[in-house]
XYZ file of C-alpha atoms in Angstrom:
545
model
C 144.039 112.366 103.230
C 146.129 109.790 105.664
C 147.440 112.194 108.369
C 148.645 112.059 111.699
C 146.326 113.315 114.854
C 148.770 116.168 116.104
C 148.008 118.039 112.497
C 144.300 117.580 111.762
C 143.155 120.176 114.139
C 145.844 123.149 111.814
C 143.775 125.749 111.255
C 144.446 127.389 107.816
C 143.231 130.449 108.196
C 145.065 131.620 104.996
C 143.292 129.147 102.417
C 139.717 130.045 104.560
C 139.491 126.443 105.576
C 139.581 125.086 108.393
C 142.776 123.261 108.494
C 144.767 122.228 105.652
C 143.865 117.902 105.296
C 141.047 116.682 106.477
C 141.941 114.354 108.256
C 139.875 111.702 106.427
C 141.456 108.484 104.425
C 141.017 106.255 101.013
C 139.389 103.273 102.633
C 136.430 101.884 99.516
C 137.255 100.715 96.771
C 135.224 100.670 93.766
C 133.558 98.744 94.141
C 132.352 98.744 97.415
C 131.354 102.269 96.768
C 129.321 99.859 94.313
C 128.054 98.358 96.877
C 126.901 100.854 98.693
C 124.826 103.144 95.432
C 123.650 98.945 95.664
C 122.735 99.267 99.424
C 121.733 102.410 99.296
C 118.758 101.966 96.793
C 118.155 99.075 98.880
C 116.015 96.842 96.347
C 115.582 94.329 98.538
C 113.940 95.998 101.547
C 112.897 99.202 100.055
C 112.299 97.894 95.890
C 111.168 93.741 96.368
C 109.120 95.075 99.609
C 107.903 98.552 100.155
C 107.904 99.717 96.182
C 106.373 96.445 94.920
C 104.110 96.299 97.480
C 102.652 99.959 96.869
C 102.753 99.898 93.399
C 100.625 96.740 92.655
C 98.027 98.106 95.730
C 97.595 102.070 94.150
C 98.272 99.947 90.062
C 97.563 97.268 89.895
C 96.379 97.779 85.737
C 100.441 98.598 85.750
C 102.791 97.776 83.751
C 105.406 96.496 87.499
C 108.361 96.062 85.002
C 108.143 98.211 82.455
C 107.475 101.188 84.949
C 110.948 99.720 87.054
C 112.086 99.850 84.031
C 111.282 103.536 82.149
C 112.273 104.800 86.820
C 115.757 102.946 86.529
C 116.598 104.494 82.818
C 116.301 107.621 84.125
C 117.835 106.949 87.305
C 120.822 105.632 84.995
C 120.896 109.117 84.050
C 121.554 110.751 87.207
C 123.877 107.843 87.840
C 125.621 109.504 84.324
C 125.496 113.617 86.170
C 127.006 112.395 89.181
C 129.578 110.661 87.988
C 131.038 112.640 85.883
C 130.190 115.537 88.893
C 132.545 113.633 91.828
C 135.465 114.114 88.598
C 134.752 117.142 88.895
C 135.155 117.719 92.943
C 135.803 114.176 94.437
C 135.531 115.162 98.087
C 133.135 114.599 100.817
C 130.091 116.351 101.071
C 128.577 115.049 97.572
C 125.884 116.841 97.113
C 126.113 120.214 99.110
C 129.860 120.159 97.685
C 128.498 120.149 94.039
C 125.779 122.885 95.165
C 128.753 125.091 97.822
C 130.427 125.387 93.920
C 128.290 125.581 91.785
C 125.418 127.411 93.442
C 126.818 129.210 96.377
C 125.975 128.307 100.546
C 122.752 128.684 100.821
C 120.912 126.300 97.761
C 123.703 124.205 98.859
C 122.483 124.750 103.309
C 119.108 124.942 102.162
C 118.676 121.636 99.940
C 121.930 119.512 100.929
C 122.008 119.663 104.393
C 118.200 119.601 104.560
C 118.148 116.129 103.068
C 121.968 114.722 103.550
C 122.003 115.928 107.240
C 118.030 116.875 108.505
C 116.717 114.030 107.639
C 118.277 111.849 107.919
C 118.328 111.961 111.538
C 114.284 110.896 111.064
C 115.367 108.814 108.480
C 117.167 106.636 112.231
C 113.896 107.140 113.860
C 111.844 104.817 111.429
C 115.181 102.480 110.084
C 113.752 101.019 114.151
C 110.456 100.711 112.924
C 111.330 99.331 109.833
C 113.701 96.401 112.023
C 110.590 96.440 114.968
C 107.609 95.243 111.867
C 109.481 95.066 109.034
C 111.893 92.213 109.669
C 112.228 91.143 112.855
C 108.538 90.763 114.010
C 107.439 89.049 110.277
C 109.806 86.940 111.043
C 109.067 85.725 114.574
C 106.409 85.556 114.227
C 106.438 83.192 110.874
C 108.935 81.062 112.812
C 107.120 80.537 116.196
C 103.590 78.963 113.829
C 106.209 76.967 112.194
C 107.803 75.725 115.695
C 105.520 75.738 117.682
C 107.623 77.898 120.447
C 104.804 80.197 121.787
C 107.947 83.196 123.680
C 108.856 83.710 118.800
C 105.271 84.501 119.007
C 105.431 86.764 122.481
C 108.683 88.317 121.033
C 106.728 89.101 117.794
C 104.162 91.410 119.831
C 105.979 92.859 121.710
C 108.167 93.834 118.975
C 105.523 95.466 117.772
C 104.537 98.149 120.814
C 106.159 101.491 121.138
C 108.450 100.234 123.444
C 109.991 97.780 120.638
C 110.257 100.713 118.271
C 112.493 102.148 120.712
C 114.529 99.724 122.003
C 114.642 98.317 118.167
C 115.510 102.296 117.132
C 118.402 102.219 119.728
C 119.714 99.263 118.814
C 119.832 100.863 115.047
C 121.609 103.877 115.869
C 124.506 101.472 118.099
C 125.000 99.981 115.694
C 125.683 102.856 113.556
C 127.250 104.563 115.104
C 130.142 102.086 116.047
C 130.386 100.501 112.751
C 130.797 104.420 111.365
C 132.984 105.565 114.316
C 135.155 102.752 113.553
C 135.890 103.587 110.391
C 135.072 103.175 106.617
C 137.765 100.187 106.380
C 135.785 98.320 109.115
C 132.380 99.501 107.100
C 133.316 98.499 103.577
C 134.538 94.575 105.047
C 130.927 94.322 107.116
C 129.280 95.249 104.349
C 130.972 93.536 101.791
C 130.281 90.390 103.692
C 126.961 91.348 104.392
C 125.519 92.020 101.764
C 127.147 88.780 99.612
C 126.060 86.552 101.360
C 122.487 87.973 101.122
C 122.445 88.113 97.852
C 123.628 84.471 98.871
C 120.551 84.395 99.305
C 118.585 85.849 96.498
C 119.720 84.134 94.575
C 118.210 80.629 96.504
C 115.204 83.061 95.939
C 114.952 83.427 92.864
C 116.093 80.221 92.177
C 113.336 78.265 94.279
C 110.989 80.672 92.561
C 111.658 79.723 88.712
C 110.516 76.648 89.944
C 107.489 77.791 91.466
C 104.171 77.621 89.057
C 101.532 79.997 90.214
C 99.238 76.741 91.446
C 102.108 75.887 93.439
C 102.399 79.143 95.312
C 98.649 78.940 95.919
C 98.906 75.542 97.722
C 101.621 76.152 99.226
C 100.307 79.389 100.843
C 96.780 77.814 102.042
C 98.785 74.348 103.251
C 100.445 76.938 105.523
C 98.416 79.984 106.226
C 95.921 76.270 106.943
C 98.593 74.228 108.434
C 100.036 77.461 110.874
C 96.660 79.898 111.668
C 94.474 77.410 110.454
C 92.601 79.247 107.655
C 91.892 77.583 105.084
C 92.140 78.193 101.286
C 94.046 82.021 102.224
C 94.357 82.170 98.742
C 91.197 83.108 97.386
C 89.853 84.133 101.225
C 92.488 86.804 100.754
C 90.834 87.408 96.616
C 87.635 87.439 98.317
C 88.019 90.212 101.116
C 89.049 92.273 98.585
C 86.687 92.138 96.327
C 87.363 92.140 92.245
C 89.914 93.849 89.859
C 91.111 95.260 86.253
C 94.695 93.202 86.259
C 94.769 94.785 82.298
C 97.850 97.036 80.785
C 97.678 99.716 81.118
C 99.718 102.944 80.165
C 98.237 106.140 82.245
C 98.895 103.615 84.940
C 102.098 102.866 84.416
C 103.531 106.178 83.955
C 102.045 106.962 86.940
C 104.312 103.746 88.713
C 106.894 105.417 88.190
C 106.772 107.897 90.994
C 106.587 105.170 93.330
C 109.086 102.188 91.373
C 111.193 106.512 91.588
C 111.693 106.167 95.254
C 114.094 103.968 96.423
C 115.298 104.156 92.106
C 117.438 107.758 92.886
C 120.041 106.348 95.337
C 121.992 105.472 92.827
C 124.649 108.067 93.749
C 124.620 108.061 97.533
C 127.617 107.141 98.216
C 128.632 110.644 97.256
C 128.019 112.203 100.600
C 132.172 110.450 101.039
C 133.709 110.618 97.601
C 136.500 111.832 99.331
C 137.815 108.280 101.434
C 136.685 106.660 97.642
C 140.504 105.819 95.708
C 139.780 106.358 92.116
C 136.616 108.958 93.114
C 138.855 111.460 89.819
C 138.291 108.926 87.346
C 135.192 108.821 85.168
C 135.153 104.737 84.398
C 135.545 103.702 87.628
C 132.542 106.722 89.008
C 130.487 104.441 86.229
C 131.049 101.713 87.369
C 129.986 102.257 91.264
C 127.418 104.230 89.753
C 125.539 103.002 86.491
C 126.657 100.135 87.064
C 124.733 100.424 90.941
C 121.769 101.155 88.927
C 121.678 99.026 86.646
C 122.411 95.906 88.720
C 119.350 97.261 90.960
C 117.122 97.137 87.952
C 117.667 94.567 86.783
C 117.340 92.107 89.772
C 114.588 94.126 90.805
C 112.853 93.522 87.485
C 112.908 90.355 88.028
C 112.090 89.612 90.711
C 108.715 91.249 89.600
C 108.816 89.363 87.312
C 108.774 86.552 88.652
C 106.436 87.835 91.539
C 103.729 88.266 88.939
C 103.457 85.133 86.382
C 104.078 83.811 90.038
C 101.845 85.282 93.255
C 99.639 86.784 90.365
C 99.434 90.603 90.191
C 95.399 90.398 91.528
C 95.946 88.005 94.603
C 99.394 91.917 95.519
C 96.593 94.337 95.214
C 94.131 92.183 97.245
C 96.785 91.312 100.034
C 97.625 95.367 100.162
C 93.660 95.336 100.465
C 93.240 93.567 103.405
C 96.050 94.665 104.832
C 95.370 96.556 108.698
C 91.348 95.716 108.219
C 89.405 92.552 110.858
C 89.050 90.640 107.881
C 93.062 89.829 106.896
C 94.230 86.205 107.190
C 97.489 87.383 106.125
C 99.716 87.830 110.097
C 101.934 90.171 108.984
C 103.576 93.281 106.222
C 102.674 90.770 102.760
C 105.926 91.610 102.322
C 108.913 90.128 99.612
C 110.721 88.081 102.658
C 106.502 86.660 104.027
C 105.828 85.398 100.187
C 109.153 83.826 99.886
C 108.890 82.300 102.982
C 106.067 80.371 102.108
C 105.460 80.127 98.377
C 108.340 77.604 99.675
C 106.669 76.183 102.039
C 108.206 77.559 104.808
C 110.987 75.159 106.250
C 114.555 76.587 105.235
C 113.122 78.976 103.381
C 111.405 81.348 106.357
C 115.431 81.694 107.427
C 116.219 82.494 103.728
C 114.086 85.689 103.412
C 114.895 85.937 107.488
C 118.935 86.482 106.397
C 118.098 87.683 103.137
C 116.327 90.941 104.826
C 117.761 90.994 108.056
C 121.640 91.165 106.917
C 119.846 93.800 103.940
C 118.769 96.268 106.153
C 121.618 96.090 108.570
C 124.218 97.818 106.451
C 121.168 100.626 104.814
C 120.537 102.189 108.081
C 123.653 103.152 109.293
C 124.824 104.842 105.902
C 122.524 107.565 107.083
C 124.678 108.829 109.221
C 127.643 108.581 106.630
C 126.231 110.327 104.539
C 124.961 113.211 107.477
C 127.968 113.108 109.106
C 131.046 114.065 105.956
C 128.371 116.757 104.991
C 128.490 117.979 108.250
C 132.048 118.099 108.350
C 132.121 119.269 104.930
C 129.805 122.382 105.769
C 132.643 123.016 109.240
C 135.491 122.664 106.377
C 133.063 126.334 104.710
C 132.917 127.612 108.252
C 129.386 126.764 108.050
C 128.657 125.192 111.110
C 131.456 125.766 113.942
C 134.778 124.034 113.410
C 133.960 121.198 117.018
C 132.045 119.686 113.772
C 134.815 118.302 111.319
C 137.458 117.625 114.358
C 138.618 113.258 113.258
C 139.215 110.757 114.736
C 143.246 110.448 114.925
C 143.315 106.799 114.955
C 140.168 105.547 112.855
C 140.463 108.909 110.835
C 136.265 109.609 111.810
C 134.543 112.770 112.267
C 133.199 111.628 115.563
C 131.945 114.380 117.378
C 129.031 115.103 113.695
C 128.646 111.173 114.213
C 128.182 111.723 118.537
C 126.240 114.896 117.190
C 123.321 112.726 115.220
C 123.302 110.524 117.225
C 122.222 111.432 120.115
C 119.486 113.122 118.003
C 118.586 110.162 116.142
C 117.141 108.775 119.251
C 114.622 111.680 119.857
C 113.894 110.839 116.576
C 113.651 107.961 117.251
C 111.619 109.011 120.660
C 108.718 110.841 118.744
C 108.689 108.241 116.106
C 107.175 105.212 118.743
C 105.956 107.125 120.902
C 103.955 110.381 118.813
C 101.470 108.293 116.583
C 100.687 112.035 115.195
C 104.200 111.766 114.301
C 104.382 109.708 111.590
C 101.776 111.308 109.273
C 104.796 113.774 109.268
C 107.484 111.797 107.829
C 105.240 110.434 104.764
C 107.130 113.217 102.843
C 110.306 113.294 104.097
C 110.521 112.039 100.745
C 110.508 115.542 98.834
C 113.662 116.361 99.892
C 115.369 113.774 98.394
C 114.285 113.922 95.158
C 114.762 118.452 95.638
C 118.163 118.124 96.444
C 118.874 116.028 93.527
C 117.104 117.577 91.788
C 119.446 121.160 92.777
C 122.162 118.801 91.902
C 121.330 118.373 88.320
C 120.614 121.785 88.059
C 124.502 122.477 89.085
C 125.595 120.054 87.372
C 123.727 122.210 84.481
C 125.627 125.382 85.205
C 128.601 124.136 86.091
C 130.205 124.009 82.524
C 129.103 128.129 81.631
C 130.012 129.559 86.140
C 133.389 127.222 86.475
C 134.077 126.491 82.932
C 137.678 126.325 83.838
C 137.573 123.236 86.445
C 135.294 121.207 84.463
C 137.483 121.470 82.283
C 140.790 119.624 83.400
C 138.269 117.017 84.292
C 137.407 113.943 82.243
C 134.034 114.392 81.833
C 134.898 117.408 79.643
C 135.908 115.017 76.492
C 132.191 114.354 76.835
C 129.502 116.477 74.015
C 126.673 115.686 72.232
C 126.013 117.923 69.586
C 128.810 120.616 71.380
C 126.536 120.562 74.592
C 128.607 118.456 77.943
C 127.568 114.998 77.927
C 126.986 115.924 82.205
C 124.692 118.916 81.617
C 122.190 116.325 79.037
C 121.995 113.363 81.369
C 121.675 116.079 84.362
C 118.838 117.820 82.109
C 116.795 114.227 81.822
C 116.445 113.409 84.703
C 115.806 116.854 86.134
C 113.101 116.603 83.830
C 111.888 113.458 86.281
C 112.557 114.422 88.850
C 109.758 117.599 88.822
C 107.621 114.945 87.215
C 108.194 113.218 90.754
C 107.737 116.048 92.969
C 104.087 117.610 90.839
C 102.740 114.148 91.115
C 103.992 113.556 95.222
C 102.193 117.159 95.489
C 99.412 116.163 93.946
C 98.343 112.763 93.988
C 96.024 112.436 97.213
C 97.166 108.583 96.980
C 100.627 109.029 97.172
C 100.187 110.264 100.821
C 102.407 112.718 100.567
C 100.427 115.815 100.380
C 98.788 116.132 103.907
C 99.483 119.761 104.818
C 100.891 119.186 107.995
C 103.710 117.441 106.011
C 104.947 119.442 103.915
C 104.669 122.361 106.174
C 107.230 119.950 109.178
C 109.447 119.472 105.693
C 109.583 123.696 106.034
C 110.258 123.651 108.939
C 113.696 121.600 107.548
C 113.942 124.256 105.580
C 114.218 127.286 107.328
C 116.454 125.826 109.603
C 119.082 125.287 107.299
C 117.764 128.929 105.553
C 118.562 129.967 109.192
C 121.785 127.363 110.027
C 123.383 129.324 106.566
C 122.033 133.090 107.734
C 123.328 133.401 110.542
C 126.936 131.654 110.411
C 126.710 134.283 107.544
C 126.221 136.961 109.748
C 128.533 135.798 112.724
C 131.230 134.887 110.635
C 130.679 138.264 108.725
C 130.940 140.077 111.831
C 132.834 138.161 114.445
C 135.771 137.657 111.792
C 135.404 140.048 108.478
C 135.009 136.062 106.816
C 133.435 136.175 103.910
C 132.102 133.040 102.863
C 131.879 133.394 99.298
C 135.506 133.001 99.817
C 135.491 128.909 100.614
C 132.769 128.522 97.408
C 135.145 129.765 95.326
C 137.381 126.803 95.668
C 137.168 122.874 96.485
C 137.491 121.482 99.687
C 141.053 120.275 101.024
C 141.263 116.533 101.254
């Protein structure tokens, strides 16, 4: 794997691949891969904030913890299937490699390339918005009010402007570009420090909630809002503005809520995109620890946080805060996310800083993994000659696909500008979850077919030893998760309250799929006409290490 710079560009036409070695290094340990997958699941940013907000706001009769548990159980089956797949094909490129080697290059380019590359470019635009409006602006607003520092309050207001969003997007892109260009070893080191400090802050928040009763939260919330925003009986005001709500348990609503719960939990295997840079990636046990372990940890953490929020804050208040959000009578000064609730539950002070550090560090290494995964998929496609060789060139010292990274970040600037300055474009990105769910579903199809279509390759891997009633465990788990994928896609496309099935958003996703299909079609025709080369040759074997 660790090739000198002089050999990174060697052509190896006799194997069908662009060169004899990838130029990458195995800089991730199993623990690093576990942390990476937990960050991709994002139990703090996506889970406890966005998912909790929409889940309780749309389905107040759903059991928060049970919805998380059900969705998490399905995603455990996903993680098992991916663990087996990586043990069979321990190569960077993830879903693209899996799908292309079992189902063919067309499937892989349309589904994996769209999700792992095209969708991630637009995610970088969303990252700037998240940084500005969900992390920096709320905390500077809270700190400004608590410390009576008008500069903080003014800065928070600026962050809510189009220019503020765009600047935050550029900063996110610059950091993602730097941390990825510097190599996976530095990436892993920074990831470790930020993760464990963030988890320490989560532990402090959990302990605080354990020793806080609902009456304490109401009193602290009212005191914080009264002292800093002049709102008296703020808790009662939020409830009164929203009106009455039925929060009695409903199994039907809980099952519906699993769709929202799954939108963060479906990423336990995002680390497969750089499997070729993970030590012991051919070990089923190591993969299970990194993927299944990440899913179990994230689900358990979210259930603990969910139970504490419901018991200490109340489902009625969580629902009401969602109903108040965006209205003129809303007394809550910021998005009512988990970090804000931590800050006010502790009546400000040190807990504002605890919440800020927890969210900032949880987010800091979340958006760089979009660039990491995208560049490895791009690199794998360049090896297969679906994309030009130029995209796969690796820096001789840092072992990073710098050309692919440069293109990704450049396109990310455009995505950030669109997201910041075009209000219509924001609505298009609501459907971006569809390519992710669909791509994972197609990989599950490949997992079901692998023992049949690539029998020798599968039987040489440790996963082949495990069967249920004669059926490979890999295929069983993939089949179970595939059913859940179909349920999630069906709900996303048919339920208006989720905001995903807008015609324009789905047309946008269709354009992305069309661009991916066109990329594959042009490449196939070009290779055949210019060099009489059939792309199916490379899809018949694993990429180089």
